[in-house]
Amino acid sequence: MIAFLSGRVAARAGGTAVIEVGGVGMTVHCTPATLAGLRVGEHATVATSLVVREDSLTLYGFADDDERDVFERLQQAGGVGPRLALGILAVHTPDALRAAVAAEDTAALTRVSGIGPKGAQRIALELRDKLGPPPAADPALAEYGAAPAPEAPWRPQVVSGLVNLGWSAKDAEAAADAVASEATDTPDVAVLLRSALRRLSRA
């Protein structure tokens, strides 16, 4: 098993990055949030999971070991392969996913493309005892009975898109904050990305 890669980020495009290790470029498939943290030309370390098929060897890369472990455990649920597992982590952070599974929140799970109501129920049932407990509420909010709000699923896609277009992570995060009020219940990521670009161009 290849547990991690550590080297220079040689390229980044679409949903993949190329990390140079010992003179060899290794392609890794990543979530938008993980890709947003990688800078071409800079050194990076990503936790990895190697998926072996008869006709392919595919590496998936993650920001940390926890995200990688959740990716692997997701595939223990019926009907969940590596691509769908990566898609789930593109929408939900590991802790947000734990909370959704623990609460059997099928509505949250069906926000992921490729997961219907029955699939969401199966994931919640089969992974209930495999992902670990959901995180405790922020102590600062506990006295008010409020838990931290999960990250909006469109946000990492907008941030990643802006970074891929050459903006800094700081500017991309600020632009995502600026367009948050424009997001509807079913936001169009392309529309939000264009709006963020207009704001950055005016700045």
PDB file of C-alpha atoms in Angstrom:
ATOM      1  CA  MET A   1       0.000   0.000   0.000  1.00  0.00           C
ATOM      2  CA  ILE A   2       1.173   3.527  -0.788  1.00  0.00           C
ATOM      3  CA  ALA A   3       0.236   5.398   2.399  1.00  0.00           C
ATOM      4  CA  PHE A   4       1.315   8.871   1.273  1.00  0.00           C
ATOM      5  CA  LEU A   5       3.181  10.860  -1.361  1.00  0.00           C
ATOM      6  CA  SER A   6       5.600  13.653  -0.544  1.00  0.00           C
ATOM      7  CA  GLY A   7       7.149  15.765  -3.266  1.00  0.00           C
ATOM      8  CA  ARG A   8       6.821  18.714  -5.619  1.00  0.00           C
ATOM      9  CA  VAL A   9       3.413  19.403  -7.143  1.00  0.00           C
ATOM     10  CA  ALA A  10       4.219  19.234 -10.856  1.00  0.00           C
ATOM     11  CA  ALA A  11       0.740  19.856 -12.252  1.00  0.00           C
ATOM     12  CA  ARG A  12      -2.894  20.182 -11.324  1.00  0.00           C
ATOM     13  CA  ALA A  13      -5.871  19.881 -13.664  1.00  0.00           C
ATOM     14  CA  GLY A  14      -9.497  18.869 -13.315  1.00  0.00           C
ATOM     15  CA  GLY A  15      -9.803  16.521 -10.379  1.00  0.00           C
ATOM     16  CA  THR A  16      -6.185  15.352 -10.347  1.00  0.00           C
ATOM     17  CA  ALA A  17      -2.742  16.494  -9.324  1.00  0.00           C
ATOM     18  CA  VAL A  18       0.671  15.195 -10.379  1.00  0.00           C
ATOM     19  CA  ILE A  19       3.215  14.896  -7.584  1.00  0.00           C
ATOM     20  CA  GLU A  20       6.843  14.295  -8.491  1.00  0.00           C
ATOM     21  CA  VAL A  21       8.452  11.669  -6.243  1.00  0.00           C
ATOM     22  CA  GLY A  22      12.015  10.600  -6.989  1.00  0.00           C
ATOM     23  CA  GLY A  23      11.817  11.837 -10.561  1.00  0.00           C
ATOM     24  CA  VAL A  24       8.508  10.037 -11.214  1.00  0.00           C
ATOM     25  CA  GLY A  25       5.212  11.909 -11.653  1.00  0.00           C
ATOM     26  CA  MET A  26       2.392  10.227  -9.724  1.00  0.00           C
ATOM     27  CA  THR A  27      -1.187  11.142 -10.657  1.00  0.00           C
ATOM     28  CA  VAL A  28      -3.583  11.351  -7.716  1.00  0.00           C
ATOM     29  CA  HIS A  29      -7.350  11.920  -7.829  1.00  0.00           C
ATOM     30  CA  CYS A  30      -8.445  14.407  -5.152  1.00  0.00           C
ATOM     31  CA  THR A  31     -11.473  16.272  -3.831  1.00  0.00           C
ATOM     32  CA  PRO A  32     -11.764  19.971  -4.785  1.00  0.00           C
ATOM     33  CA  ALA A  33     -10.892  20.968  -1.209  1.00  0.00           C
ATOM     34  CA  THR A  34      -7.702  18.894  -1.241  1.00  0.00           C
ATOM     35  CA  LEU A  35      -6.706  20.239  -4.654  1.00  0.00           C
ATOM     36  CA  ALA A  36      -7.259  23.794  -3.429  1.00  0.00           C
ATOM     37  CA  GLY A  37      -4.490  23.250  -0.903  1.00  0.00           C
ATOM     38  CA  LEU A  38      -1.931  22.152  -3.502  1.00  0.00           C
ATOM     39  CA  ARG A  39       0.261  24.709  -5.273  1.00  0.00           C
ATOM     40  CA  VAL A  40       2.103  23.890  -8.489  1.00  0.00           C
ATOM     41  CA  GLY A  41       5.832  24.091  -7.894  1.00  0.00           C
ATOM     42  CA  GLU A  42       5.563  23.764  -4.124  1.00  0.00           C
ATOM     43  CA  HIS A  43       6.236  20.756  -1.916  1.00  0.00           C
ATOM     44  CA  ALA A  44       3.217  18.847  -0.626  1.00  0.00           C
ATOM     45  CA  THR A  45       2.387  15.687   1.281  1.00  0.00           C
ATOM     46  CA  VAL A  46      -0.909  13.895   0.696  1.00  0.00           C
ATOM     47  CA  ALA A  47      -2.278  10.772   2.320  1.00  0.00           C
ATOM     48  CA  THR A  48      -3.130   8.219  -0.375  1.00  0.00           C
ATOM     49  CA  SER A  49      -5.184   5.142  -1.040  1.00  0.00           C
ATOM     50  CA  LEU A  50      -4.270   2.794  -3.886  1.00  0.00           C
ATOM     51  CA  VAL A  51      -7.207   1.119  -5.667  1.00  0.00           C
ATOM     52  CA  VAL A  52      -6.173  -1.967  -7.605  1.00  0.00           C
ATOM     53  CA  ARG A  53      -8.233  -3.250 -10.526  1.00  0.00           C
ATOM     54  CA  GLU A  54      -7.433  -5.884 -13.144  1.00  0.00           C
ATOM     55  CA  ASP A  55      -6.632  -3.216 -15.713  1.00  0.00           C
ATOM     56  CA  SER A  56      -5.573  -0.255 -13.595  1.00  0.00           C
ATOM     57  CA  LEU A  57      -3.825   1.082 -10.510  1.00  0.00           C
ATOM     58  CA  THR A  58      -5.414   4.334  -9.308  1.00  0.00           C
ATOM     59  CA  LEU A  59      -4.164   6.597  -6.528  1.00  0.00           C
ATOM     60  CA  TYR A  60      -6.540   8.797  -4.559  1.00  0.00           C
ATOM     61  CA  GLY A  61      -5.079  11.649  -2.506  1.00  0.00           C
ATOM     62  CA  PHE A  62      -6.345  13.329   0.664  1.00  0.00           C
ATOM     63  CA  ALA A  63      -5.550  16.237   2.914  1.00  0.00           C
ATOM     64  CA  ASP A  64      -5.022  13.980   5.939  1.00  0.00           C
ATOM     65  CA  ASP A  65      -5.199  10.406   7.204  1.00  0.00           C
ATOM     66  CA  ASP A  66      -8.737  10.811   8.545  1.00  0.00           C
ATOM     67  CA  GLU A  67     -10.135  11.745   5.139  1.00  0.00           C
ATOM     68  CA  ARG A  68      -8.274   8.795   3.589  1.00  0.00           C
ATOM     69  CA  ASP A  69      -9.612   6.385   6.227  1.00  0.00           C
ATOM     70  CA  VAL A  70     -13.200   7.574   5.716  1.00  0.00           C
ATOM     71  CA  PHE A  71     -12.755   7.165   1.946  1.00  0.00           C
ATOM     72  CA  GLU A  72     -11.751   3.525   2.456  1.00  0.00           C
ATOM     73  CA  ARG A  73     -14.541   2.805   4.939  1.00  0.00           C
ATOM     74  CA  LEU A  74     -17.147   4.310   2.624  1.00  0.00           C
ATOM     75  CA  GLN A  75     -16.354   1.583   0.118  1.00  0.00           C
ATOM     76  CA  GLN A  76     -17.472  -1.033   2.634  1.00  0.00           C
ATOM     77  CA  ALA A  77     -21.070   0.034   1.946  1.00  0.00           C
ATOM     78  CA  GLY A  78     -22.834  -1.763  -0.869  1.00  0.00           C
ATOM     79  CA  GLY A  79     -22.788   0.114  -4.154  1.00  0.00           C
ATOM     80  CA  VAL A  80     -20.075   2.572  -3.116  1.00  0.00           C
ATOM     81  CA  GLY A  81     -16.935   2.455  -5.246  1.00  0.00           C
ATOM     82  CA  PRO A  82     -13.910   4.733  -5.094  1.00  0.00           C
ATOM     83  CA  ARG A  83     -15.308   7.400  -7.418  1.00  0.00           C
ATOM     84  CA  LEU A  84     -18.559   7.691  -5.480  1.00  0.00           C
ATOM     85  CA  ALA A  85     -16.642   7.690  -2.193  1.00  0.00           C
ATOM     86  CA  LEU A  86     -14.531  10.585  -3.486  1.00  0.00           C
ATOM     87  CA  GLY A  87     -17.711  12.346  -4.627  1.00  0.00           C
ATOM     88  CA  ILE A  88     -19.164  12.025  -1.128  1.00  0.00           C
ATOM     89  CA  LEU A  89     -16.057  13.601   0.382  1.00  0.00           C
ATOM     90  CA  ALA A  90     -16.248  16.400  -2.179  1.00  0.00           C
ATOM     91  CA  VAL A  91     -19.606  17.363  -0.664  1.00  0.00           C
ATOM     92  CA  HIS A  92     -19.160  16.404   3.005  1.00  0.00           C
ATOM     93  CA  THR A  93     -16.151  16.682   5.281  1.00  0.00           C
ATOM     94  CA  PRO A  94     -15.436  13.509   7.298  1.00  0.00           C
ATOM     95  CA  ASP A  95     -17.021  14.988  10.436  1.00  0.00           C
ATOM     96  CA  ALA A  96     -20.074  16.255   8.545  1.00  0.00           C
ATOM     97  CA  LEU A  97     -20.456  12.775   7.048  1.00  0.00           C
ATOM     98  CA  ARG A  98     -20.208  11.165  10.481  1.00  0.00           C
ATOM     99  CA  ALA A  99     -22.915  13.479  11.755  1.00  0.00           C
ATOM    100  CA  ALA A 100     -25.174  12.722   8.783  1.00  0.00           C
ATOM    101  CA  VAL A 101     -24.749   8.952   9.148  1.00  0.00           C
ATOM    102  CA  ALA A 102     -25.276   9.038  12.920  1.00  0.00           C
ATOM    103  CA  ALA A 103     -28.474  11.060  12.481  1.00  0.00           C
ATOM    104  CA  GLU A 104     -29.566   8.946   9.491  1.00  0.00           C
ATOM    105  CA  ASP A 105     -29.859  12.212   7.586  1.00  0.00           C
ATOM    106  CA  THR A 106     -30.619  10.766   4.166  1.00  0.00           C
ATOM    107  CA  ALA A 107     -31.407  14.234   2.784  1.00  0.00           C
ATOM    108  CA  ALA A 108     -27.789  15.257   3.380  1.00  0.00           C
ATOM    109  CA  LEU A 109     -26.498  12.093   1.728  1.00  0.00           C
ATOM    110  CA  THR A 110     -28.689  12.482  -1.359  1.00  0.00           C
ATOM    111  CA  ARG A 111     -27.057  15.856  -2.040  1.00  0.00           C
ATOM    112  CA  VAL A 112     -24.234  13.785  -3.487  1.00  0.00           C
ATOM    113  CA  SER A 113     -24.621  13.084  -7.208  1.00  0.00           C
ATOM    114  CA  GLY A 114     -25.257   9.372  -7.717  1.00  0.00           C
ATOM    115  CA  ILE A 115     -26.908   8.699  -4.345  1.00  0.00           C
ATOM    116  CA  GLY A 116     -30.686   8.250  -4.243  1.00  0.00           C
ATOM    117  CA  PRO A 117     -32.954   7.734  -1.221  1.00  0.00           C
ATOM    118  CA  LYS A 118     -32.406   3.968  -1.099  1.00  0.00           C
ATOM    119  CA  GLY A 119     -28.654   4.323  -1.475  1.00  0.00           C
ATOM    120  CA  ALA A 120     -28.591   6.922   1.302  1.00  0.00           C
ATOM    121  CA  GLN A 121     -30.506   4.609   3.609  1.00  0.00           C
ATOM    122  CA  ARG A 122     -28.110   1.760   2.851  1.00  0.00           C
ATOM    123  CA  ILE A 123     -25.054   3.928   3.527  1.00  0.00           C
ATOM    124  CA  ALA A 124     -26.488   5.178   6.821  1.00  0.00           C
ATOM    125  CA  LEU A 125     -27.340   1.640   7.912  1.00  0.00           C
ATOM    126  CA  GLU A 126     -24.148  -0.111   6.825  1.00  0.00           C
ATOM    127  CA  LEU A 127     -21.712   2.571   7.990  1.00  0.00           C
ATOM    128  CA  ARG A 128     -23.396   3.541  11.239  1.00  0.00           C
ATOM    129  CA  ASP A 129     -20.780   1.773  13.370  1.00  0.00           C
ATOM    130  CA  LYS A 130     -17.807   2.104  10.997  1.00  0.00           C
ATOM    131  CA  LEU A 131     -17.085   5.823  10.678  1.00  0.00           C
ATOM    132  CA  GLY A 132     -16.679   6.586  14.367  1.00  0.00           C
ATOM    133  CA  PRO A 133     -18.777   8.967  16.483  1.00  0.00           C
ATOM    134  CA  PRO A 134     -19.759  12.386  15.171  1.00  0.00           C
ATOM    135  CA  PRO A 135     -17.810  15.341  16.563  1.00  0.00           C
ATOM    136  CA  ALA A 136     -19.019  17.042  19.712  1.00  0.00           C
ATOM    137  CA  ALA A 137     -20.590  20.442  19.278  1.00  0.00           C
ATOM    138  CA  ASP A 138     -18.322  23.444  19.621  1.00  0.00           C
ATOM    139  CA  PRO A 139     -18.196  24.223  23.382  1.00  0.00           C
ATOM    140  CA  ALA A 140     -18.588  27.897  22.576  1.00  0.00           C
ATOM    141  CA  LEU A 141     -21.957  27.142  20.967  1.00  0.00           C
ATOM    142  CA  ALA A 142     -23.122  24.358  23.257  1.00  0.00           C
ATOM    143  CA  GLU A 143     -24.669  26.711  25.828  1.00  0.00           C
ATOM    144  CA  TYR A 144     -26.907  28.083  23.098  1.00  0.00           C
ATOM    145  CA  GLY A 145     -27.878  24.631  21.910  1.00  0.00           C
ATOM    146  CA  ALA A 146     -26.374  25.212  18.468  1.00  0.00           C
ATOM    147  CA  ALA A 147     -23.949  22.987  16.588  1.00  0.00           C
ATOM    148  CA  PRO A 148     -21.455  24.319  14.039  1.00  0.00           C
ATOM    149  CA  ALA A 149     -22.941  24.647  10.577  1.00  0.00           C
ATOM    150  CA  PRO A 150     -21.462  22.208   8.038  1.00  0.00           C
ATOM    151  CA  GLU A 151     -19.544  23.670   5.126  1.00  0.00           C
ATOM    152  CA  ALA A 152     -21.754  24.398   2.136  1.00  0.00           C
ATOM    153  CA  PRO A 153     -21.142  21.741  -0.550  1.00  0.00           C
ATOM    154  CA  TRP A 154     -20.633  24.367  -3.290  1.00  0.00           C
ATOM    155  CA  ARG A 155     -17.912  26.252  -1.412  1.00  0.00           C
ATOM    156  CA  PRO A 156     -14.875  23.959  -1.989  1.00  0.00           C
ATOM    157  CA  GLN A 157     -15.802  23.708  -5.686  1.00  0.00           C
ATOM    158  CA  VAL A 158     -15.870  27.494  -6.063  1.00  0.00           C
ATOM    159  CA  VAL A 159     -12.624  27.927  -4.107  1.00  0.00           C
ATOM    160  CA  SER A 160     -10.909  25.194  -6.135  1.00  0.00           C
ATOM    161  CA  GLY A 161     -12.121  26.712  -9.400  1.00  0.00           C
ATOM    162  CA  LEU A 162     -10.745  30.135  -8.476  1.00  0.00           C
ATOM    163  CA  VAL A 163      -7.402  28.694  -7.374  1.00  0.00           C
ATOM    164  CA  ASN A 164      -7.166  26.728 -10.636  1.00  0.00           C
ATOM    165  CA  LEU A 165      -7.663  30.032 -12.476  1.00  0.00           C
ATOM    166  CA  GLY A 166      -4.662  31.536 -10.702  1.00  0.00           C
ATOM    167  CA  TRP A 167      -6.129  33.326  -7.681  1.00  0.00           C
ATOM    168  CA  SER A 168      -4.573  32.812  -4.264  1.00  0.00           C
ATOM    169  CA  ALA A 169      -6.314  30.600  -1.720  1.00  0.00           C
ATOM    170  CA  LYS A 170      -6.871  33.640   0.509  1.00  0.00           C
ATOM    171  CA  ASP A 171      -8.555  35.623  -2.291  1.00  0.00           C
ATOM    172  CA  ALA A 172     -10.593  32.569  -3.313  1.00  0.00           C
ATOM    173  CA  GLU A 173     -11.857  32.046   0.242  1.00  0.00           C
ATOM    174  CA  ALA A 174     -12.775  35.723   0.539  1.00  0.00           C
ATOM    175  CA  ALA A 175     -14.650  35.635  -2.769  1.00  0.00           C
ATOM    176  CA  ALA A 176     -16.535  32.503  -1.694  1.00  0.00           C
ATOM    177  CA  ASP A 177     -17.575  34.318   1.497  1.00  0.00           C
ATOM    178  CA  ALA A 178     -18.755  37.272  -0.587  1.00  0.00           C
ATOM    179  CA  VAL A 179     -21.077  35.193  -2.785  1.00  0.00           C
ATOM    180  CA  ALA A 180     -22.440  32.990   0.021  1.00  0.00           C
ATOM    181  CA  SER A 181     -25.548  35.152   0.299  1.00  0.00           C
ATOM    182  CA  GLU A 182     -26.352  34.410  -3.357  1.00  0.00           C
ATOM    183  CA  ALA A 183     -26.456  30.626  -2.823  1.00  0.00           C
ATOM    184  CA  THR A 184     -29.913  29.064  -3.002  1.00  0.00           C
ATOM    185  CA  ASP A 185     -31.045  25.717  -1.587  1.00  0.00           C
ATOM    186  CA  THR A 186     -29.800  24.106  -4.815  1.00  0.00           C
ATOM    187  CA  PRO A 187     -26.969  26.436  -5.842  1.00  0.00           C
ATOM    188  CA  ASP A 188     -25.532  26.495  -9.349  1.00  0.00           C
ATOM    189  CA  VAL A 189     -21.772  26.278  -8.804  1.00  0.00           C
ATOM    190  CA  ALA A 190     -21.017  27.767 -12.235  1.00  0.00           C
ATOM    191  CA  VAL A 191     -23.169  30.835 -11.476  1.00  0.00           C
ATOM    192  CA  LEU A 192     -21.498  31.321  -8.090  1.00  0.00           C
ATOM    193  CA  LEU A 193     -18.051  30.913  -9.654  1.00  0.00           C
ATOM    194  CA  ARG A 194     -18.787  33.578 -12.270  1.00  0.00           C
ATOM    195  CA  SER A 195     -20.085  35.928  -9.578  1.00  0.00           C
ATOM    196  CA  ALA A 196     -16.949  35.352  -7.499  1.00  0.00           C
ATOM    197  CA  LEU A 197     -14.780  36.081 -10.538  1.00  0.00           C
ATOM    198  CA  ARG A 198     -16.607  39.365 -11.150  1.00  0.00           C
ATOM    199  CA  ARG A 199     -16.003  40.410  -7.542  1.00  0.00           C
ATOM    200  CA  LEU A 200     -12.315  39.540  -7.752  1.00  0.00           C
ATOM    201  CA  SER A 201     -11.935  41.395 -11.054  1.00  0.00           C
ATOM    202  CA  ARG A 202     -13.437  44.542  -9.499  1.00  0.00           C
ATOM    203  CA  ALA A 203     -11.250  44.341  -6.398  1.00  0.00           C
TER     204      ALA A 203
END
